[in-house]
Amino acid sequence: MKRAGTAMVVAGLAVVGLVGCDSGEPTSKGATTTAKPLLWNPCTEISDAALTEAGVDPATEEKGVAGVPQSGWEICGWEGRTFAITVYSTSKTVDEFETKPGNVDFRDVTIAGRPGREFRVEGASKQLDCDVVFPAGQGVIQLQVLNRASLDGLTDPCVSLARVGETLAPTFPK
């Protein structure tokens, strides 16, 4: 299903600039191969029951950014009545998120007993969006909550993220 334009822009901003070149290793024939990390896939690993409990509709699942896969990422999003969530899986590090221009307002959080770094993305949707990255063996798992811009009187997206995270973070790999 199509997401609101704002959701696509913010989701794209979360990925733009972080996707870098993979380092390859020479083979015995002198060619270079690229070993890509095996990433946890939120589309297949988060249950419909957990998504429903988090406040989104499993039937609205969208893979990638606006349906387009992104190299070096596993991305899956779902829509709820007042917000959408996206879960990103990557081999990038928390430090890479913290040094990326446009990512601001970092603070330590603990969600479902798991430490993470909450942040916002600069721009017009800054007050609609909240993200947290959790370190994982593969890199990080990022959870994003994006409020619907067309609605008034919405809960702070970081408050919604904390609530959604209580349900979803236990499903994320460590």
Coordinates of C-alpha atoms in Angstrom, one line a residue:
M1 CA 0.0 0.0 0.0
K2 CA 1.2 3.6 -0.6
R3 CA 2.3 5.6 2.4
A4 CA 1.8 9.2 2.8
G5 CA 4.3 11.4 1.1
T6 CA 5.8 12.5 4.3
A7 CA 6.4 9.0 5.4
M8 CA 8.3 8.3 2.2
V9 CA 10.4 11.4 2.5
V10 CA 11.4 10.7 6.2
A11 CA 12.0 7.0 5.5
G12 CA 14.2 8.0 2.6
L13 CA 16.1 10.5 4.8
A14 CA 16.8 7.8 7.2
V15 CA 18.6 5.8 4.5
V16 CA 20.1 8.5 2.3
G17 CA 23.8 9.1 3.2
L18 CA 24.2 5.9 5.3
V19 CA 24.4 3.5 2.5
G20 CA 28.1 3.2 1.7
C21 CA 30.4 1.1 -0.4
D22 CA 30.9 -2.5 0.9
S23 CA 34.5 -3.4 1.3
G24 CA 35.5 -6.4 -0.8
E25 CA 38.3 -8.9 -0.3
P26 CA 40.5 -10.2 -3.1
T27 CA 40.0 -13.8 -4.2
S28 CA 42.8 -16.1 -5.3
K29 CA 42.1 -15.1 -8.9
G30 CA 42.7 -11.4 -8.1
A31 CA 39.0 -10.5 -8.4
T32 CA 37.1 -8.7 -5.7
T33 CA 34.1 -10.2 -4.0
T34 CA 31.7 -8.3 -1.8
A35 CA 30.6 -10.2 1.3
K36 CA 27.3 -8.7 2.5
P37 CA 26.3 -9.3 6.1
L38 CA 23.3 -11.4 6.7
L39 CA 20.7 -9.0 8.0
W40 CA 17.7 -9.7 10.2
N41 CA 14.5 -9.1 8.2
P42 CA 11.8 -7.3 10.1
C43 CA 9.2 -8.2 7.4
T44 CA 9.5 -11.9 8.2
E45 CA 10.6 -11.8 11.9
I46 CA 8.0 -9.6 13.5
S47 CA 4.7 -11.4 14.1
D48 CA 1.3 -10.0 13.1
A49 CA 0.3 -10.3 16.7
A50 CA 3.2 -8.0 17.8
L51 CA 2.4 -5.5 15.1
T52 CA -1.3 -5.4 16.0
E53 CA -0.3 -4.9 19.7
A54 CA 2.0 -2.1 18.6
G55 CA -1.0 -0.3 17.0
V56 CA -0.4 -1.0 13.3
D57 CA -2.1 -3.1 10.7
P58 CA 0.0 -6.0 9.5
A59 CA -1.9 -5.9 6.1
T60 CA -0.3 -2.5 5.3
E61 CA 3.2 -4.0 5.2
E62 CA 5.6 -2.2 2.8
K63 CA 9.1 -3.5 2.1
G64 CA 11.9 -1.1 1.3
V65 CA 11.5 2.7 0.9
A66 CA 8.3 3.3 -1.0
G67 CA 8.5 -0.4 -2.1
V68 CA 12.0 -0.1 -3.4
P69 CA 14.7 -2.3 -1.7
Q70 CA 17.8 -0.5 -0.5
S71 CA 21.2 -2.2 -0.8
G72 CA 22.7 -3.0 2.7
W73 CA 19.3 -2.7 4.4
E74 CA 16.3 -4.7 5.3
I75 CA 13.4 -2.3 5.7
C76 CA 9.7 -2.9 6.6
G77 CA 6.9 -0.5 7.5
W78 CA 3.3 -0.6 8.6
E79 CA 0.6 1.9 9.1
G80 CA -1.6 2.6 12.1
R81 CA -4.5 4.9 12.6
T82 CA -2.4 7.9 13.8
F83 CA 1.1 6.9 13.0
A84 CA 3.3 4.6 10.8
I85 CA 6.3 2.6 12.0
T86 CA 9.3 1.5 10.0
V87 CA 11.9 -1.0 11.2
Y88 CA 15.3 -0.9 9.5
S89 CA 18.0 -3.5 9.8
T90 CA 21.6 -2.7 8.7
S91 CA 25.3 -3.4 9.4
K92 CA 25.9 0.3 10.0
T93 CA 26.9 1.3 13.6
V94 CA 25.3 3.7 16.1
D95 CA 28.3 6.0 15.6
E96 CA 27.5 6.2 11.9
F97 CA 24.0 7.4 12.8
E98 CA 25.3 9.9 15.3
T99 CA 27.8 11.5 12.9
K100 CA 25.4 11.6 9.9
P101 CA 24.4 15.3 9.2
G102 CA 20.7 15.9 9.9
N103 CA 20.4 13.4 12.7
V104 CA 20.0 15.5 15.9
D105 CA 18.9 15.5 19.5
F106 CA 20.5 12.1 20.5
R107 CA 19.8 10.8 23.9
D108 CA 20.1 7.5 25.7
V109 CA 16.9 5.5 26.2
T110 CA 16.0 2.1 27.5
I111 CA 13.1 0.4 25.9
A112 CA 11.9 -3.0 27.0
G113 CA 15.1 -3.3 29.0
R114 CA 17.2 -2.7 25.9
P115 CA 19.6 0.3 25.7
G116 CA 19.4 2.5 22.5
R117 CA 19.9 6.0 21.2
E118 CA 16.9 8.0 20.4
F119 CA 17.1 10.8 17.8
R120 CA 15.2 13.0 15.4
V121 CA 15.8 13.9 11.8
E122 CA 16.1 17.7 11.0
G123 CA 13.6 19.2 8.7
A124 CA 9.9 19.9 8.3
S125 CA 8.8 16.6 9.8
K126 CA 11.1 16.8 12.9
Q127 CA 8.2 17.1 15.3
L128 CA 6.3 14.3 13.6
D129 CA 9.2 11.8 13.6
C130 CA 11.2 9.9 16.3
D131 CA 13.8 7.2 15.8
V132 CA 15.8 4.9 18.0
V133 CA 18.7 2.7 17.1
F134 CA 19.5 -0.4 19.1
P135 CA 23.0 -2.0 18.8
A136 CA 22.8 -5.5 17.4
G137 CA 25.4 -8.1 16.5
Q138 CA 24.9 -7.3 12.8
G139 CA 25.1 -3.5 13.3
V140 CA 21.9 -1.8 14.4
I141 CA 18.1 -2.2 14.3
Q142 CA 16.3 1.2 13.9
L143 CA 12.7 1.8 14.9
Q144 CA 10.9 4.8 13.5
V145 CA 7.5 6.3 14.4
L146 CA 6.1 8.9 12.1
N147 CA 2.9 10.7 13.1
R148 CA 0.3 11.5 10.4
A149 CA 0.8 15.1 9.4
S150 CA -2.9 15.5 8.5
L151 CA -4.1 14.9 12.1
D152 CA -4.3 17.3 15.0
G153 CA -3.6 16.7 18.7
L154 CA -1.2 13.7 18.2
T155 CA 0.9 12.2 20.9
D156 CA 4.6 13.1 20.8
P157 CA 6.1 10.6 18.4
C158 CA 8.9 9.7 20.9
V159 CA 6.2 8.8 23.5
S160 CA 4.5 6.6 20.9
L161 CA 7.9 5.1 19.9
A162 CA 8.6 4.1 23.5
R163 CA 5.2 2.4 23.7
V164 CA 5.6 0.6 20.3
G165 CA 9.2 -0.3 21.3
E166 CA 8.0 -2.1 24.4
T167 CA 6.2 -4.5 22.1
L168 CA 8.6 -4.8 19.2
A169 CA 12.1 -4.4 20.7
P170 CA 12.0 -7.9 22.4
T171 CA 11.7 -9.3 18.8
F172 CA 14.9 -7.6 17.6
P173 CA 18.2 -9.5 17.5
K174 CA 20.8 -8.6 20.1

